[in-house]
Tab-separated table of C-alpha atoms in Angstrom:
chain	number	residue	atom	x	y	z
M	180	UNK	CA	16.364	13.555	-6.860
M	181	UNK	CA	16.351	14.337	-10.065
M	182	UNK	CA	13.472	12.683	-11.566
M	183	UNK	CA	10.740	13.869	-8.352
M	184	UNK	CA	12.135	16.978	-9.209
M	185	UNK	CA	11.063	17.542	-12.801
M	186	UNK	CA	7.387	16.395	-11.212
M	187	UNK	CA	6.766	18.915	-8.767
M	188	UNK	CA	4.268	19.986	-10.184
M	189	UNK	CA	4.065	23.529	-8.284
M	190	UNK	CA	7.884	23.895	-7.149
M	191	UNK	CA	6.352	27.614	-5.813
M	192	UNK	CA	4.563	26.573	-3.006
M	193	UNK	CA	6.093	26.499	-0.054
M	194	UNK	CA	3.990	23.782	2.519
M	195	UNK	CA	4.505	23.628	6.231
M	196	UNK	CA	6.205	21.532	8.330
M	197	UNK	CA	3.031	19.446	9.069
M	198	UNK	CA	2.125	19.150	5.341
M	199	UNK	CA	5.964	18.525	4.695
M	200	UNK	CA	5.463	15.369	7.267
M	201	UNK	CA	2.372	14.082	4.726
M	202	UNK	CA	4.848	13.996	1.459
M	203	UNK	CA	5.838	10.403	0.721
M	204	UNK	CA	9.856	9.704	0.944
M	205	UNK	CA	10.189	7.104	-1.461
M	206	UNK	CA	12.132	4.197	0.390
M	207	UNK	CA	15.298	2.664	-1.168
M	208	UNK	CA	13.508	-0.396	-2.466
M	209	UNK	CA	11.352	1.997	-4.398
M	210	UNK	CA	11.288	0.914	-8.321
M	211	UNK	CA	9.882	3.462	-10.444
M	212	UNK	CA	7.632	1.529	-12.536
M	213	UNK	CA	5.997	1.964	-16.054
M	214	UNK	CA	2.947	3.823	-14.910
M	215	UNK	CA	4.390	5.968	-12.437
M	216	UNK	CA	6.415	7.496	-15.162
M	217	UNK	CA	3.664	8.110	-17.358
M	218	UNK	CA	1.031	9.519	-14.918
M	219	UNK	CA	4.467	11.499	-14.074
M	220	UNK	CA	4.660	12.994	-17.587
M	221	UNK	CA	0.843	12.848	-18.880
M	222	UNK	CA	-0.288	15.212	-15.523
M	223	UNK	CA	2.978	17.209	-16.008
M	224	UNK	CA	2.588	17.885	-19.397
M	225	UNK	CA	-1.252	19.212	-18.729
M	226	UNK	CA	-1.119	20.530	-15.672
M	227	UNK	CA	-1.535	24.604	-17.197
M	228	UNK	CA	-3.676	23.427	-19.446
M	229	UNK	CA	-6.807	24.840	-18.213
M	230	UNK	CA	-10.015	22.688	-19.557
M	231	UNK	CA	-7.305	20.019	-20.225
M	232	UNK	CA	-5.768	19.785	-16.638
M	233	UNK	CA	-5.304	15.900	-15.451
M	234	UNK	CA	-6.057	15.916	-11.814
M	235	UNK	CA	-8.407	12.466	-10.885
M	236	UNK	CA	-6.689	9.649	-11.785
M	237	UNK	CA	-7.928	6.250	-11.695
M	238	UNK	CA	-5.742	2.851	-10.936
M	239	UNK	CA	-7.793	-0.151	-11.381
M	240	UNK	CA	-6.149	-3.718	-10.693
M	241	UNK	CA	-6.009	-6.987	-9.118
M	242	UNK	CA	-5.397	-6.415	-5.296
M	243	UNK	CA	-1.776	-6.345	-4.433
M	244	UNK	CA	-0.361	-5.203	-8.081
M	245	UNK	CA	1.207	-2.368	-6.234
M	246	UNK	CA	-1.476	0.599	-6.674
M	247	UNK	CA	-1.270	2.444	-3.064
M	248	UNK	CA	1.994	2.154	-3.442
M	249	UNK	CA	1.959	3.854	-6.789
M	250	UNK	CA	-0.655	7.085	-5.073
M	251	UNK	CA	2.536	7.612	-2.916
M	252	UNK	CA	5.060	7.267	-5.246
M	253	UNK	CA	2.944	10.059	-7.013
M	254	UNK	CA	2.724	12.160	-3.738
M	255	UNK	CA	6.274	12.131	-4.016
M	256	UNK	CA	7.170	12.884	-7.488
M	257	UNK	CA	3.994	15.674	-7.382
M	258	UNK	CA	5.334	17.167	-4.293
M	259	UNK	CA	2.313	16.952	-2.650
M	260	UNK	CA	1.434	15.498	1.042
M	261	UNK	CA	-0.429	12.607	0.745
M	262	UNK	CA	-3.727	11.595	2.251
M	263	UNK	CA	-6.452	9.249	1.950
M	264	UNK	CA	-9.804	7.665	2.667
M	265	UNK	CA	-11.049	4.400	2.755
M	266	UNK	CA	-14.726	3.569	1.460
M	267	UNK	CA	-17.208	1.380	3.074
M	268	UNK	CA	-20.857	0.283	2.573
M	269	UNK	CA	-22.745	2.489	5.008
M	270	UNK	CA	-20.623	5.225	4.121
M	271	UNK	CA	-22.844	8.156	4.523
M	272	UNK	CA	-22.688	12.523	4.142
M	273	UNK	CA	-20.909	13.184	6.931
M	274	UNK	CA	-18.387	10.823	5.893
M	275	UNK	CA	-17.471	13.103	2.418
M	276	UNK	CA	-18.367	16.237	4.183
M	277	UNK	CA	-17.647	16.181	7.991
M	278	UNK	CA	-19.919	16.442	11.117
M	279	UNK	CA	-21.318	18.926	13.402
M	280	UNK	CA	-20.528	18.147	16.953
M	281	UNK	CA	-21.872	19.895	19.962
M	282	UNK	CA	-19.177	20.675	21.918
M	283	UNK	CA	-21.044	19.527	25.611
M	284	UNK	CA	-20.443	20.600	29.148
M	285	UNK	CA	-17.956	19.682	30.940
M	286	UNK	CA	-21.045	18.438	34.229
M	287	UNK	CA	-22.932	16.672	31.953
M	288	UNK	CA	-19.221	14.582	29.880
M	289	UNK	CA	-18.436	13.735	33.728
M	290	UNK	CA	-21.631	11.574	33.700
M	291	UNK	CA	-20.789	9.419	30.581
M	292	UNK	CA	-19.331	6.657	30.343
M	293	UNK	CA	-15.346	7.360	31.034
M	294	UNK	CA	-14.377	5.636	27.271
M	295	UNK	CA	-16.775	7.583	25.857
M	296	UNK	CA	-15.743	10.811	27.780
M	297	UNK	CA	-12.491	10.697	26.736
M	298	UNK	CA	-13.200	10.548	23.509
M	299	UNK	CA	-14.982	13.379	22.977
M	300	UNK	CA	-12.901	15.481	24.968
M	301	UNK	CA	-9.884	14.208	22.784
M	302	UNK	CA	-12.413	15.313	19.373
M	303	UNK	CA	-12.815	18.474	21.498
M	304	UNK	CA	-9.124	19.420	21.734
M	305	UNK	CA	-7.779	18.710	18.252
M	306	UNK	CA	-7.543	21.492	16.267
M	307	UNK	CA	-10.619	20.906	14.340
M	308	UNK	CA	-8.606	21.013	10.799
M	309	UNK	CA	-8.983	17.239	11.139
M	310	UNK	CA	-11.627	14.674	10.530
M	311	UNK	CA	-13.375	12.540	13.422
M	312	UNK	CA	-12.699	9.829	11.768
M	313	UNK	CA	-8.554	10.083	11.545
M	314	UNK	CA	-8.416	11.585	15.645
M	315	UNK	CA	-10.190	8.806	16.759
M	316	UNK	CA	-8.726	6.361	14.178
M	317	UNK	CA	-5.541	7.494	15.328
M	318	UNK	CA	-6.389	7.788	18.832
M	319	UNK	CA	-7.238	3.980	19.543
M	320	UNK	CA	-5.508	2.960	16.371
M	321	UNK	CA	-8.081	1.200	14.289
M	322	UNK	CA	-9.940	1.295	10.830
M	323	UNK	CA	-11.149	4.303	9.400
M	324	UNK	CA	-14.513	2.150	9.096
M	325	UNK	CA	-14.520	1.350	12.674
M	326	UNK	CA	-13.408	4.980	13.652
M	327	UNK	CA	-16.277	6.322	11.284
M	328	UNK	CA	-19.532	4.079	13.217
M	329	UNK	CA	-17.641	4.775	16.518
M	330	UNK	CA	-17.587	8.806	15.288
M	331	UNK	CA	-21.705	8.426	14.261
M	332	UNK	CA	-22.388	6.788	17.999
M	333	UNK	CA	-20.409	9.684	19.605
M	334	UNK	CA	-22.047	12.535	17.962
M	335	UNK	CA	-25.485	11.359	18.829
M	336	UNK	CA	-24.433	10.603	22.053
M	337	UNK	CA	-23.480	14.328	22.103
M	338	UNK	CA	-26.537	15.546	21.160
M	339	UNK	CA	-28.534	13.967	23.215
M	340	UNK	CA	-26.445	15.402	26.052
M	341	UNK	CA	-26.377	18.826	24.441
M	342	UNK	CA	-30.458	18.570	24.547
M	343	UNK	CA	-32.264	21.777	26.442
M	344	UNK	CA	-28.571	23.728	27.067
M	345	UNK	CA	-26.801	26.589	24.883
M	346	UNK	CA	-23.863	24.565	23.427
M	347	UNK	CA	-21.147	25.625	21.125
M	348	UNK	CA	-20.946	23.822	17.720
M	349	UNK	CA	-17.967	22.515	16.221
M	350	UNK	CA	-17.484	21.216	12.679
M	351	UNK	CA	-14.685	18.644	11.578
M	352	UNK	CA	-13.948	18.195	8.448
M	353	UNK	CA	-13.509	15.004	6.209
M	354	UNK	CA	-10.209	13.545	4.871
M	355	UNK	CA	-11.707	14.615	1.636
M	356	UNK	CA	-12.349	17.989	2.578
M	357	UNK	CA	-9.044	18.465	3.640
M	358	UNK	CA	-7.242	17.651	0.360
M	359	UNK	CA	-9.839	19.145	-1.704
M	360	UNK	CA	-9.155	22.803	0.149
M	361	UNK	CA	-5.581	22.650	0.654
M	362	UNK	CA	-4.539	20.896	-2.219
M	363	UNK	CA	-3.032	17.860	-1.092
M	364	UNK	CA	-2.847	13.698	-3.064
M	365	UNK	CA	-6.526	12.310	-2.055
M	366	UNK	CA	-6.641	8.493	-2.866
M	367	UNK	CA	-9.819	7.555	-2.268
M	368	UNK	CA	-9.624	3.791	-2.100
M	369	UNK	CA	-12.490	1.374	-3.030
M	370	UNK	CA	-15.774	3.841	-3.865
M	371	UNK	CA	-17.386	0.938	-5.494
M	372	UNK	CA	-18.091	-0.484	-1.935
M	373	UNK	CA	-20.725	2.683	-1.258
M	374	UNK	CA	-24.085	1.804	-1.666
M	375	UNK	CA	-25.649	5.448	-0.748
M	376	UNK	CA	-26.104	7.553	-4.211
M	377	UNK	CA	-26.167	10.644	-2.152
M	378	UNK	CA	-22.520	9.708	-1.356
M	379	UNK	CA	-21.181	8.946	-4.813
M	380	UNK	CA	-23.331	12.513	-6.130
M	381	UNK	CA	-21.297	14.035	-3.134
M	382	UNK	CA	-18.050	12.274	-4.810
M	383	UNK	CA	-18.801	13.216	-7.566
M	384	UNK	CA	-19.073	17.026	-6.778
M	385	UNK	CA	-15.779	17.234	-5.397
M	386	UNK	CA	-14.168	15.378	-8.797
M	387	UNK	CA	-15.440	18.242	-11.485
M	388	UNK	CA	-12.533	20.375	-12.142
M	389	UNK	CA	-13.930	23.543	-11.124
M	390	UNK	CA	-15.661	21.626	-8.328
M	391	UNK	CA	-16.631	22.821	-5.244
M	392	UNK	CA	-18.549	21.450	-2.050
M	393	UNK	CA	-20.947	22.912	0.482
M	394	UNK	CA	-20.043	22.659	3.803
M	395	UNK	CA	-22.437	23.766	6.705
M	396	UNK	CA	-20.304	26.679	7.631
M	397	UNK	CA	-19.426	27.729	3.906
M	398	UNK	CA	-18.969	26.533	0.351
M	399	UNK	CA	-15.159	25.941	0.001
M	400	UNK	CA	-13.843	25.405	-4.121
M	401	UNK	CA	-11.019	22.889	-5.117
M	402	UNK	CA	-7.719	24.221	-4.376
M	403	UNK	CA	-5.481	24.009	-8.025
M	404	UNK	CA	-3.218	21.631	-6.733
M	405	UNK	CA	-5.793	19.453	-5.560
M	406	UNK	CA	-4.967	15.414	-7.657
M	407	UNK	CA	-7.362	12.560	-6.829
M	408	UNK	CA	-6.013	9.007	-7.118
M	409	UNK	CA	-8.868	6.548	-6.896
M	410	UNK	CA	-8.185	3.060	-6.714
M	411	UNK	CA	-10.154	-0.343	-7.331
M	412	UNK	CA	-10.146	-3.804	-7.433
M	413	UNK	CA	-11.157	-6.373	-10.193
M	414	UNK	CA	-13.609	-8.583	-9.259
M	415	UNK	CA	-13.072	-8.856	-6.081
M	416	UNK	CA	-16.077	-9.987	-3.464
M	417	UNK	CA	-18.294	-7.473	-2.651
M	418	UNK	CA	-17.123	-5.179	-5.708
M	419	UNK	CA	-19.187	-3.550	-7.932
M	420	UNK	CA	-18.295	-1.854	-11.261
M	421	UNK	CA	-17.009	1.973	-10.861
M	422	UNK	CA	-20.191	4.155	-11.177
M	423	UNK	CA	-20.518	5.487	-14.148
M	424	UNK	CA	-20.175	9.158	-13.425
M	425	UNK	CA	-17.367	9.032	-11.610
M	426	UNK	CA	-15.743	6.913	-13.800
M	427	UNK	CA	-16.691	10.014	-16.145
M	428	UNK	CA	-14.822	12.537	-14.071
M	429	UNK	CA	-11.253	10.616	-14.544
M	430	UNK	CA	-8.665	12.131	-16.883
M	431	UNK	CA	-6.572	9.078	-17.373
M	432	UNK	CA	-6.666	5.494	-16.408
M	433	UNK	CA	-4.089	3.061	-15.297
M	434	UNK	CA	-4.754	-1.386	-15.784
M	435	UNK	CA	-2.898	-2.116	-12.862
M	436	UNK	CA	-1.592	-5.972	-12.987
M	437	UNK	CA	1.286	-7.727	-11.302
M	438	UNK	CA	4.300	-6.966	-13.090
M	439	UNK	CA	7.085	-8.819	-15.464
M	440	UNK	CA	8.662	-11.761	-13.640
M	441	UNK	CA	12.163	-9.441	-14.042
M	442	UNK	CA	10.616	-6.255	-12.616
M	443	UNK	CA	8.868	-8.772	-9.636
M	444	UNK	CA	12.651	-10.182	-8.635
M	445	UNK	CA	14.686	-6.395	-8.734
M	446	UNK	CA	11.449	-5.381	-6.386
M	447	UNK	CA	12.109	-8.293	-4.320
M	448	UNK	CA	15.400	-7.731	-3.921
M	449	UNK	CA	15.716	-4.622	-3.252
M	450	UNK	CA	13.016	-4.949	-0.742
M	451	UNK	CA	14.315	-8.326	0.968
M	452	UNK	CA	18.286	-7.643	0.367
M	453	UNK	CA	18.171	-12.206	-1.141
M	454	UNK	CA	20.505	-12.345	-3.473
M	455	UNK	CA	19.682	-15.770	-4.633
M	456	UNK	CA	17.768	-15.023	-8.457
M	457	UNK	CA	18.083	-18.468	-9.146
M	458	UNK	CA	15.587	-20.110	-5.901
M	459	UNK	CA	13.846	-16.084	-6.412
M	460	UNK	CA	12.620	-16.747	-10.863
M	461	UNK	CA	10.811	-20.634	-9.384
M	462	UNK	CA	9.034	-18.177	-6.202
M	463	UNK	CA	8.254	-15.623	-9.351
M	464	UNK	CA	6.763	-18.380	-11.570
M	465	UNK	CA	5.126	-20.143	-8.830
M	466	UNK	CA	3.452	-16.787	-7.667
M	467	UNK	CA	2.342	-16.053	-11.872
M	468	UNK	CA	0.811	-19.470	-11.819
M	469	UNK	CA	-1.014	-19.563	-8.533
M	470	UNK	CA	-2.350	-15.814	-9.798
M	471	UNK	CA	-3.621	-17.804	-12.725
M	472	UNK	CA	-4.664	-20.696	-11.393
M	473	UNK	CA	-7.143	-18.470	-8.923
M	474	UNK	CA	-8.579	-16.610	-11.270
M	475	UNK	CA	-9.385	-19.439	-13.631
M	476	UNK	CA	-10.752	-21.503	-10.953
M	477	UNK	CA	-12.983	-18.191	-9.462
M	478	UNK	CA	-10.721	-18.542	-6.196
M	479	UNK	CA	-11.263	-14.954	-4.664
M	480	UNK	CA	-7.976	-14.789	-2.499
M	481	UNK	CA	-5.327	-13.000	-3.640
M	482	UNK	CA	-1.541	-14.018	-4.769
M	483	UNK	CA	0.106	-10.766	-5.339
M	484	UNK	CA	3.833	-8.798	-4.732
M	485	UNK	CA	3.239	-8.886	-0.572
M	486	UNK	CA	3.242	-12.639	-0.740
M	487	UNK	CA	6.450	-12.873	-2.689
M	488	UNK	CA	8.146	-10.393	-0.446
M	489	UNK	CA	7.102	-12.376	2.650
M	490	UNK	CA	7.549	-15.713	1.236
M	491	UNK	CA	11.307	-14.414	-0.035
M	492	UNK	CA	11.951	-13.090	3.070
M	493	UNK	CA	10.907	-16.147	4.755
M	494	UNK	CA	12.865	-17.992	2.589
M	495	UNK	CA	16.179	-15.931	3.272
M	496	UNK	CA	15.706	-16.147	6.513
M	497	UNK	CA	16.249	-20.328	6.107
M	498	UNK	CA	13.102	-21.541	5.940
M	499	UNK	CA	12.481	-24.358	3.421
M	500	UNK	CA	10.836	-22.473	0.118
M	501	UNK	CA	8.044	-25.533	0.180
M	502	UNK	CA	7.037	-25.430	3.866
M	503	UNK	CA	6.709	-21.073	3.969
M	504	UNK	CA	4.630	-21.734	0.428
M	505	UNK	CA	1.433	-22.417	2.100
M	506	UNK	CA	1.874	-20.047	5.470
M	507	UNK	CA	3.477	-17.031	3.065
M	508	UNK	CA	0.858	-17.859	-0.657
M	509	UNK	CA	-1.598	-20.722	-0.537
M	510	UNK	CA	-3.455	-19.892	2.654
M	511	UNK	CA	-3.619	-16.396	1.645
M	512	UNK	CA	-5.665	-17.536	-1.406
M	513	UNK	CA	-7.523	-20.198	-0.166
M	514	UNK	CA	-7.848	-23.203	3.032
M	515	UNK	CA	-10.382	-24.598	1.717
M	516	UNK	CA	-9.221	-28.289	0.905
M	517	UNK	CA	-10.825	-28.913	-2.869
M	518	UNK	CA	-9.100	-25.521	-3.878
M	519	UNK	CA	-6.048	-26.195	-2.190
M	520	UNK	CA	-5.767	-29.452	-4.503
M	521	UNK	CA	-6.534	-27.374	-7.529
M	522	UNK	CA	-3.516	-25.100	-6.826
M	523	UNK	CA	-1.365	-27.938	-5.976
M	524	UNK	CA	-2.300	-29.762	-9.036
M	525	UNK	CA	-0.997	-26.775	-10.952
M	526	UNK	CA	2.477	-26.499	-9.411
M	527	UNK	CA	2.342	-30.103	-10.144
M	528	UNK	CA	1.959	-29.743	-13.746
M	529	UNK	CA	4.518	-27.157	-14.294
M	530	UNK	CA	7.117	-28.662	-11.850
M	531	UNK	CA	7.580	-25.857	-9.956
M	532	UNK	CA	7.339	-28.319	-6.882
M	533	UNK	CA	10.377	-30.306	-8.240
M	534	UNK	CA	11.716	-26.954	-9.162
M	535	UNK	CA	11.516	-25.679	-5.124
M	536	UNK	CA	13.129	-29.018	-4.784
M	537	UNK	CA	16.103	-28.982	-7.008
M	538	UNK	CA	16.682	-25.121	-5.844
M	539	UNK	CA	17.059	-26.068	-2.322
M	540	UNK	CA	19.491	-28.983	-3.263
M	541	UNK	CA	21.693	-26.823	-5.288
M	542	UNK	CA	21.798	-24.311	-2.676
M	543	UNK	CA	22.757	-26.604	0.154
M	544	UNK	CA	25.562	-28.298	-2.431
M	545	UNK	CA	26.986	-24.754	-2.748
M	546	UNK	CA	26.739	-23.898	1.123
M	547	UNK	CA	28.141	-27.423	1.776
M	548	UNK	CA	31.234	-27.106	-1.223
M	549	UNK	CA	32.115	-23.537	0.450
M	550	UNK	CA	31.965	-24.655	3.853
M	551	UNK	CA	34.811	-27.303	3.006
M	552	UNK	CA	36.662	-24.515	1.339
M	553	UNK	CA	36.464	-22.259	4.589
M	554	UNK	CA	37.886	-25.469	6.550
M	555	UNK	CA	40.434	-26.106	3.970
M	556	UNK	CA	41.603	-21.720	4.234
M	557	UNK	CA	41.847	-22.221	7.854
M	558	UNK	CA	43.634	-25.438	7.965
M	559	UNK	CA	46.108	-23.847	5.436
M	560	UNK	CA	46.603	-20.014	6.128
M	561	UNK	CA	49.736	-19.591	3.841
M	562	UNK	CA	47.155	-20.239	0.674
M	563	UNK	CA	45.334	-17.656	-0.029
M	564	UNK	CA	41.981	-17.880	1.357
M	565	UNK	CA	38.505	-16.726	-0.210
M	566	UNK	CA	37.513	-13.377	1.370
M	567	UNK	CA	33.147	-13.233	2.192
M	568	UNK	CA	31.844	-10.238	2.726
M	569	UNK	CA	29.350	-9.522	4.762
M	570	UNK	CA	26.377	-7.128	3.341
M	571	UNK	CA	24.838	-4.667	5.672
M	572	UNK	CA	21.305	-4.776	4.372
M	573	UNK	CA	21.260	-8.614	5.298
M	574	UNK	CA	23.666	-8.519	8.246
M	575	UNK	CA	21.196	-5.918	10.518
M	576	UNK	CA	18.802	-8.812	10.067
M	577	UNK	CA	17.513	-11.182	13.468
M	578	UNK	CA	19.303	-14.269	14.337
M	579	UNK	CA	16.682	-16.478	12.977
M	580	UNK	CA	18.021	-15.202	9.432
M	581	UNK	CA	22.082	-16.455	9.777
M	582	UNK	CA	21.192	-19.291	7.482
M	583	UNK	CA	20.081	-16.583	4.691
M	584	UNK	CA	22.817	-14.615	4.722
M	585	UNK	CA	25.234	-17.413	4.404
M	586	UNK	CA	23.218	-18.106	1.355
M	587	UNK	CA	23.504	-15.387	0.239
M	588	UNK	CA	27.359	-14.699	0.788
M	589	UNK	CA	27.649	-18.106	-1.040
M	590	UNK	CA	25.879	-16.479	-3.914
M	591	UNK	CA	27.926	-14.453	-3.829
M	592	UNK	CA	31.027	-15.750	-4.253
M	593	UNK	CA	29.574	-18.283	-6.897
M	594	UNK	CA	28.913	-15.342	-8.888
M	595	UNK	CA	32.291	-13.603	-8.407
M	596	UNK	CA	33.797	-16.751	-9.540
M	597	UNK	CA	31.710	-17.323	-13.038
M	598	UNK	CA	31.605	-13.267	-13.661
M	599	UNK	CA	29.770	-10.819	-12.589
M	600	UNK	CA	27.307	-10.427	-15.616
M	601	UNK	CA	26.694	-14.117	-15.527
M	602	UNK	CA	23.504	-15.636	-12.792
M	603	UNK	CA	23.698	-18.941	-11.923
M	604	UNK	CA	21.532	-21.644	-13.265
């Protein structure tokens, strides 16, 4: 893709096979946003300008506004391996730098609880270039925070078991150190939740343009290709303002909001294959209004693109829009009866409940008309029949989506009759 090739930051760099596998691959449903184009242009323009180089970027916005998706897209644009660290309140310096783990003797290992022994053995057998948190997270299929807690417990256990013995020690660098040393694109998710000032100081040092990190075994310097993308939510429960010193190291910031309705519909069409723009128009209006109402009433849930994707997908599979509204959108915002009532009243005042009913009634009417035409075509073989093509992306759906596929085919036939450049209203 020409757009991606034009923004590869180090075209002469040869990635290993493992590193190449970490470069994000854009799915067919990806749509390049204004923010993505702007960041690519600015980073590429300044990449060889020394002190003016842009390599630390802040994406700040509401949950569901596409921050992580944008960070991954930049990995593809820049041609850099993508990795991430999800921050949590009790992070300490070992989560930023890494940890030293004693390699205890096999006979002592055998005396441990089976699970603990197996986990320590898995860490010992890893290549030492992955963080202990990453190894445990992948092995146990748990979150980074849970893996960090488990890694600390295992380290304490290993130290206790090694007392009195001459042991070998192995250093396990953090994901931050791996990215910093090897020149990856690192997404730092929610550093605002960190409570320990020492952790923030370590992050500050890593984000300096000519920064270095003091490891127990060596001092490492920032790789020239290292790019840090800080992603943080606005006004989210438990989130404090971004540390001033950390914010000062940012060279480019994007304010992330829900995209405009036209872009929302384009992305959902690409993601789900659903073609009915009239229904999607009403769904998008509903998402936008619920988002605004939740903000106005300090409701802490989120109505964003994820909700829009899954709600549209449910409708495409034949589930009623009003029925699926609660399970895909409203209950993600809140399950409090009083807050739900506020949201329902806002939808009622805007006429969106009625709009959803009208859209579905119209679709059913068109569907019934098409059934009649199909019956007529079958009973009159000499007359020209309407060819209704199936669409590959939709035909791959499960059997439960047949009604949605039929609605899509009906919608396409109707568009063909009214002209390619006119949506039915």
